[in-house]
Amino acid sequence: MNDDWNTRTRMVHAGIRRSGYGEVSESIFLTQGFVYDTAEQAAARFESLGPDEFIYARYGNPTVAMFEERIASLEGTEDAFATASGMAAVNGALTSMLKAGDHVVSSRALFGSCLYILEEILTRYGVEVTFVDGTDLGAWEAAVRPGTKAVFLETVSNPTLEVIDLQGVARIAHGVGAKVIVDNVFATPVFSKALEMGADVVVYSATKHIDGQGRALGGVILGTREFIRKTVEPYLKHTGGAMSPFTAWIMLKGMETIDLRVRAQAEGAQKLAEELSGHPALGKVIFPGLDAHPQRALVEAQMEGPGTVLAMEIPGGQEAAFRFLNALQLITISNNLGDAKSIITHPATTTHQRLSEEQRSVLGITPGLVRLSVGLEDPRDLLADITRALEGLRRQDVA
Ligand SMILES: *Cc1c(COP(=O)(O)O)cnc(C)c1O
């Protein structure tokens, strides 16, 4: 591996570990254990692990290590730990570093399961959590205190695509010695500048853009070697959140094309957002790449691209939103994102159903809001599908 190589080159070659057969494509080391030449070698390995040595797949595996090295190379961190799912990564990053009596400040606009960990699980073990409106720097400032160990946020919120000033939050957090942990799915690994903006730990659900083809669940925690090996690894290797070698292979191959895929999907999303803005059958269109996005300057400063997800308001509430979804012929109704296939979701009745109506309204999740994850199809076909479904709504409303 050459550190001077550019991103796309590194995404094809970083982390490769070849076996004695000299295979071109990365091998799936589908083994839970590793043999030792002698009893002395086993004893030595249990005492301290060399850089390319393994003892048990819950602790590490060559295919998993290849994926970890490749994604760390993309994010620009020293190290990474791969996990069984995005939620195992979020839980691992938080739980491994917190103890009873610690304080955490978190943005309120979170993926449902992240909210559950912070609100229901950590608090059960004596961690105090304060929720703030993530876009209000004054609220972060007021919430942190000397005992604050971590702040947690999604830089781009789901599904309303509000952007949090990461640099501002990091300055406030670091002022009291707290670590900044970012769940970065919506920013995508390709467009992320989280480290540069002050994040200490970056977490991804690999289920999204990293796989990008809807096949496997996975996650990853990225940070300094010290944090990953001294804090995260001891927690995860003993509690069993490891990524399977087969999943790691899927994710590793996903990394070869992630730059091409995410850029093409973002380009498609940009085209759709521009074409659909102002459509007479549509309320507002929200996309970080639009000039009309309320935090356009922040988007430009802290993301290298606008992401692959947009949100749209269908006038007429849930009934009209459902009619619109049901009228689509190409775009599928599902709840994943970052996939090669374009996927549409009605957040109020699916991903954010658990929230109260009041909580949804605070987060801007209205009954007419739909979330569209733009895939790799030709944007012209996607646009035709959407406009045809919107025309159907209009005709029914007139009739
Ligand atoms: C999907 C997602 C997760 C959870 O990831 P899984 O792989 O489904 O466990 C966490 N955070 C965000 C922002 C997500 O989009």
XYZ file of C-alpha atoms and ligand atoms in Angstrom:
414
model
C 0.000 0.000 0.000
C 1.255 3.387 -0.992
C 0.017 6.232 1.230
C 0.262 8.650 -1.715
C -2.367 6.791 -3.719
C -5.609 8.626 -4.294
C -8.906 7.473 -2.824
C -10.174 5.317 -5.670
C -6.876 3.464 -5.892
C -6.790 2.861 -2.152
C -10.393 1.606 -2.189
C -9.297 -1.160 -4.581
C -5.983 -2.042 -2.902
C -5.859 -0.897 0.749
C -5.652 -3.604 3.374
C -5.048 -6.562 1.031
C -3.671 -9.658 2.771
C -2.791 -12.353 0.228
C -2.482 -16.004 1.171
C 0.301 -18.235 -0.202
C -1.803 -18.900 -3.309
C -1.474 -15.330 -4.524
C -5.183 -14.892 -5.205
C -6.198 -11.671 -7.007
C -9.588 -11.199 -5.359
C -9.546 -10.993 -1.570
C -10.152 -14.332 0.152
C -12.946 -15.057 2.562
C -11.158 -16.561 5.542
C -14.221 -18.382 6.764
C -12.528 -19.726 9.870
C -13.267 -19.049 13.488
C -9.856 -20.204 14.751
C -6.161 -20.245 13.781
C -3.558 -22.983 14.341
C -0.226 -22.518 16.083
C 2.997 -24.331 15.150
C 3.834 -24.931 18.785
C 2.334 -24.546 22.238
C 4.895 -21.804 22.856
C 3.599 -19.867 19.822
C 0.025 -20.126 21.114
C 1.090 -18.871 24.537
C 3.014 -15.981 22.975
C 0.065 -14.961 20.816
C -2.326 -14.927 23.759
C 0.165 -12.760 25.623
C 0.483 -10.198 22.847
C -0.798 -10.163 19.292
C 1.529 -9.127 16.452
C 0.292 -6.840 13.670
C -0.944 -9.635 11.380
C -1.688 -12.386 13.885
C -5.076 -13.793 14.840
C -6.350 -16.165 17.501
C -10.143 -16.203 17.316
C -12.648 -14.578 14.940
C -14.507 -12.801 17.738
C -11.211 -10.917 18.306
C -10.221 -10.514 14.658
C -9.966 -12.285 11.295
C -7.896 -11.582 8.148
C -10.911 -10.760 5.917
C -12.368 -8.518 8.612
C -8.954 -6.867 9.067
C -8.778 -6.158 5.306
C -12.137 -4.381 5.494
C -11.131 -2.454 8.628
C -7.920 -1.231 7.030
C -9.684 -0.189 3.818
C -12.447 1.811 5.502
C -9.930 3.435 7.897
C -7.970 4.480 4.820
C -11.095 6.111 3.352
C -12.077 7.954 6.538
C -8.481 8.903 7.342
C -8.409 7.360 10.829
C -5.580 5.284 12.317
C -7.753 2.259 12.989
C -11.208 0.701 12.786
C -13.248 -2.082 14.406
C -15.879 -3.849 12.285
C -19.121 -4.954 13.911
C -22.119 -7.183 13.188
C -24.419 -4.232 12.462
C -24.554 -0.462 12.561
C -26.261 -0.655 15.947
C -23.494 -2.894 17.353
C -21.105 -0.133 16.278
C -23.112 2.679 17.904
C -23.552 0.630 21.078
C -19.882 -0.412 21.092
C -18.573 3.115 20.619
C -20.704 4.509 23.456
C -20.784 1.670 25.979
C -17.074 0.859 25.725
C -16.108 4.369 26.877
C -18.861 5.195 29.430
C -19.470 4.233 33.037
C -22.017 5.073 35.752
C -21.909 8.753 36.678
C -20.766 9.909 33.234
C -22.715 12.521 31.307
C -23.515 12.498 27.562
C -25.038 15.234 25.425
C -26.825 14.111 22.283
C -28.704 15.621 19.421
C -32.413 14.773 19.634
C -32.829 13.984 15.935
C -31.490 10.421 15.855
C -32.060 7.083 14.185
C -34.665 5.325 16.365
C -32.405 2.602 17.748
C -29.663 5.135 18.589
C -32.249 7.088 20.566
C -33.219 3.865 22.376
C -29.599 3.178 23.419
C -29.139 6.698 24.770
C -32.587 7.102 26.331
C -33.373 3.624 27.632
C -30.171 1.570 27.942
C -27.316 3.855 29.000
C -29.518 5.591 31.583
C -30.307 2.186 33.142
C -26.604 1.875 33.966
C -26.299 5.290 35.577
C -25.189 7.367 32.576
C -26.958 10.716 32.431
C -28.023 11.865 28.961
C -29.104 15.379 27.957
C -30.856 15.823 24.591
C -30.549 19.064 22.651
C -31.681 20.544 19.352
C -28.519 19.681 17.419
C -28.676 22.701 15.142
C -28.627 25.131 18.122
C -25.003 25.653 19.215
C -26.238 27.603 22.256
C -28.086 24.493 23.444
C -24.910 22.369 23.192
C -22.999 25.076 25.059
C -25.611 25.128 27.842
C -25.751 21.320 28.128
C -22.055 20.375 28.399
C -20.249 20.400 31.756
C -16.959 19.153 33.181
C -18.341 15.594 33.662
C -19.488 15.339 30.012
C -17.586 12.394 28.530
C -19.118 12.286 25.061
C -21.362 14.123 22.650
C -23.271 12.134 20.053
C -24.862 13.289 16.800
C -25.800 12.547 13.233
C -24.297 15.354 11.137
C -27.178 15.109 8.652
C -30.445 14.200 10.344
C -32.841 11.505 9.192
C -35.250 12.109 7.508
C -35.395 15.931 7.440
C -31.744 16.362 6.344
C -30.897 19.140 8.789
C -27.177 19.696 9.085
C -25.379 20.138 12.414
C -22.349 22.435 12.670
C -19.817 19.743 13.546
C -16.912 22.141 13.950
C -18.945 24.250 16.386
C -20.090 21.231 18.420
C -16.545 19.810 18.501
C -15.159 23.094 19.833
C -17.747 23.103 22.650
C -17.234 19.401 23.458
C -13.456 19.583 23.448
C -13.662 22.594 25.753
C -14.846 20.250 28.528
C -12.726 17.278 27.393
C -15.628 15.310 25.871
C -15.186 12.993 22.881
C -17.181 13.745 19.732
C -18.883 10.613 18.381
C -20.549 10.984 14.993
C -23.039 8.600 13.362
C -22.165 9.506 9.810
C -24.444 7.418 7.567
C -26.215 10.302 5.847
C -22.975 12.183 5.139
C -21.641 8.917 3.583
C -18.035 7.664 3.905
C -17.241 9.205 0.499
C -18.294 12.776 1.333
C -17.317 12.705 5.043
C -14.966 15.336 6.393
C -15.869 14.414 9.973
C -12.307 14.029 11.222
C -11.209 17.316 9.696
C -14.254 18.984 11.329
C -13.227 17.720 14.793
C -14.913 14.320 15.258
C -12.943 11.898 17.449
C -14.920 8.773 16.629
C -16.912 8.061 13.455
C -19.503 5.298 13.243
C -21.122 3.849 10.116
C -23.875 1.373 9.471
C -22.076 -0.548 6.681
C -25.509 -1.884 5.748
C -26.047 1.366 3.852
C -23.581 2.785 1.267
C -20.663 0.479 2.160
C -22.511 -2.648 1.069
C -24.667 -0.511 -1.209
C -26.428 -3.501 -2.679
C -28.755 -4.459 0.136
C -27.127 -7.776 1.018
C -25.725 -7.728 4.529
C -25.890 -5.978 7.902
C -22.661 -4.536 9.212
C -21.083 -1.629 11.037
C -17.763 -0.043 11.832
C -16.219 2.199 14.506
C -13.349 4.433 13.365
C -10.905 6.348 15.545
C -7.365 6.556 16.868
C -5.408 3.308 17.359
C -5.427 4.012 21.093
C -9.246 4.356 21.247
C -9.974 1.388 18.970
C -7.511 -1.061 20.526
C -7.590 0.042 24.212
C -11.259 1.021 24.614
C -13.400 -0.470 21.820
C -11.676 -3.813 21.189
C -11.717 -5.098 24.800
C -15.442 -4.340 25.007
C -16.410 -5.823 21.640
C -14.189 -8.896 21.699
C -15.678 -9.977 25.033
C -19.290 -9.057 24.288
C -19.388 -10.644 20.823
C -20.376 -7.920 18.375
C -17.829 -9.002 15.748
C -18.474 -8.820 11.998
C -18.541 -12.203 10.248
C -15.754 -12.850 7.689
C -18.362 -13.418 4.988
C -19.973 -10.039 5.689
C -16.529 -8.421 5.794
C -15.836 -9.784 2.315
C -19.089 -8.305 0.997
C -18.213 -4.935 2.559
C -14.612 -5.123 1.309
C -15.801 -5.654 -2.266
C -18.349 -2.867 -1.750
C -15.454 -0.538 -0.948
C -13.978 -1.102 -4.440
C -16.918 0.715 -6.000
C -18.134 2.971 -3.179
C -16.620 6.151 -4.589
C -18.173 5.590 -8.029
C -21.527 4.511 -6.624
C -21.996 7.275 -4.068
C -20.953 9.995 -6.522
C -23.318 8.675 -9.194
C -26.174 8.362 -6.682
C -25.532 11.897 -5.375
C -25.548 13.218 -8.933
C -28.894 11.499 -9.520
C -30.275 12.890 -6.259
C -29.125 16.398 -7.223
C -30.849 16.132 -10.610
C -34.090 14.868 -9.089
C -34.084 17.503 -6.331
C -33.570 20.276 -8.898
C -36.172 18.960 -11.339
C -38.774 18.308 -8.639
C -38.354 21.624 -6.782
C -41.405 23.747 -7.519
C -43.404 20.868 -9.036
C -47.056 21.975 -8.698
C -48.149 18.688 -7.062
C -45.347 18.792 -4.496
C -44.685 20.754 -1.315
C -41.105 21.453 -0.331
C -38.188 19.351 -1.559
C -35.360 19.021 0.957
C -31.852 18.143 -0.264
C -28.497 19.386 1.076
C -27.332 20.066 -2.496
C -30.072 22.615 -3.235
C -29.307 26.334 -2.957
C -32.628 26.574 -1.103
C -31.401 24.284 1.711
C -31.512 26.424 4.888
C -27.930 25.449 5.825
C -26.354 25.565 2.387
C -23.143 27.255 3.603
C -22.652 24.644 6.309
C -23.191 21.843 3.773
C -20.483 23.338 1.538
C -18.075 23.727 4.456
C -18.382 20.312 6.072
C -19.383 17.849 3.337
C -17.635 17.054 0.077
C -20.969 16.221 -1.512
C -24.684 16.460 -0.783
C -25.428 12.796 -0.006
C -27.821 10.447 -1.748
C -31.084 10.992 0.128
C -33.764 13.601 -0.397
C -37.083 14.306 1.327
C -40.324 15.580 -0.167
C -43.554 16.883 1.280
C -46.674 15.475 -0.399
C -49.578 17.907 0.138
C -52.610 16.054 1.515
C -50.913 14.251 4.405
C -50.585 10.522 4.965
C -53.424 9.550 2.636
C -51.862 11.374 -0.320
C -48.358 10.177 0.603
C -49.554 6.549 0.607
C -51.311 7.026 -2.764
C -48.079 8.490 -4.153
C -45.933 5.598 -2.869
C -48.400 3.014 -4.154
C -48.446 4.616 -7.619
C -44.668 4.294 -8.114
C -43.654 1.521 -10.486
C -39.848 1.684 -10.493
C -38.982 3.037 -7.046
C -39.541 0.398 -4.359
C -41.135 0.908 -0.951
C -38.632 -0.212 1.687
C -36.622 1.295 4.537
C -32.951 0.760 3.673
C -30.918 3.579 2.135
C -27.707 3.938 0.164
C -28.746 0.986 -1.999
C -28.232 0.629 -5.762
C -32.015 0.408 -5.984
C -33.962 3.594 -5.305
C -36.012 3.190 -2.153
C -38.837 5.287 -0.779
C -40.062 5.423 2.824
C -42.906 7.064 4.720
C -41.015 7.850 7.970
C -44.037 8.768 10.147
C -45.544 5.267 9.852
C -42.338 3.202 9.606
C -38.849 4.293 10.742
C -40.198 6.920 13.146
C -43.462 5.193 14.132
C -42.243 4.634 17.725
C -42.097 8.392 18.381
C -45.106 10.272 19.725
C -46.914 12.603 17.351
C -45.488 15.526 19.305
C -41.908 14.236 18.991
C -42.414 13.739 15.261
C -43.745 17.237 14.881
C -40.716 18.697 16.747
C -38.466 16.835 14.272
C -40.460 18.009 11.254
C -41.684 14.509 10.388
C -45.073 15.452 8.991
C -47.729 12.971 7.775
C -46.976 13.969 4.157
C -43.179 13.629 4.352
C -41.529 10.922 2.240
C -37.824 10.018 2.147
C -36.211 8.936 -1.110
C -32.851 7.166 -1.220
C -31.606 7.584 -4.776
C -30.011 4.517 -6.343
C -27.992 3.835 -9.460
C -30.825 3.817 -11.990
C -30.838 6.391 -14.793
C -32.213 9.550 -13.111
C -34.453 10.154 -16.147
C -36.344 6.941 -15.400
C -36.663 7.861 -11.726
C -37.937 11.314 -12.611
C -40.486 9.847 -15.034
C -41.712 7.435 -12.347
C -42.102 10.218 -9.764
C -43.758 12.752 -12.072
C -46.194 10.129 -13.365
C -47.189 9.240 -9.776
C -47.536 12.959 -8.920
C -49.718 13.575 -11.997
C -51.956 10.717 -10.792
C -52.388 12.511 -7.445
C -53.366 15.728 -9.172
C -55.875 14.008 -11.457
C -57.522 12.251 -8.492
C -57.674 15.519 -6.543
C -59.366 17.284 -9.448
C -61.846 14.446 -10.100
C -29.268 2.277 9.545
C -28.706 3.194 10.546
C -28.220 2.716 11.776
C -28.284 1.267 12.177
O -27.583 0.425 11.339
P -27.900 -1.151 11.199
O -26.845 -1.622 10.268
O -29.282 -1.265 10.660
O -27.783 -1.745 12.563
C -27.709 3.650 12.668
N -27.662 4.965 12.373
C -28.115 5.447 11.186
C -28.017 6.901 10.931
C -28.648 4.587 10.236
O -29.105 5.076 9.078
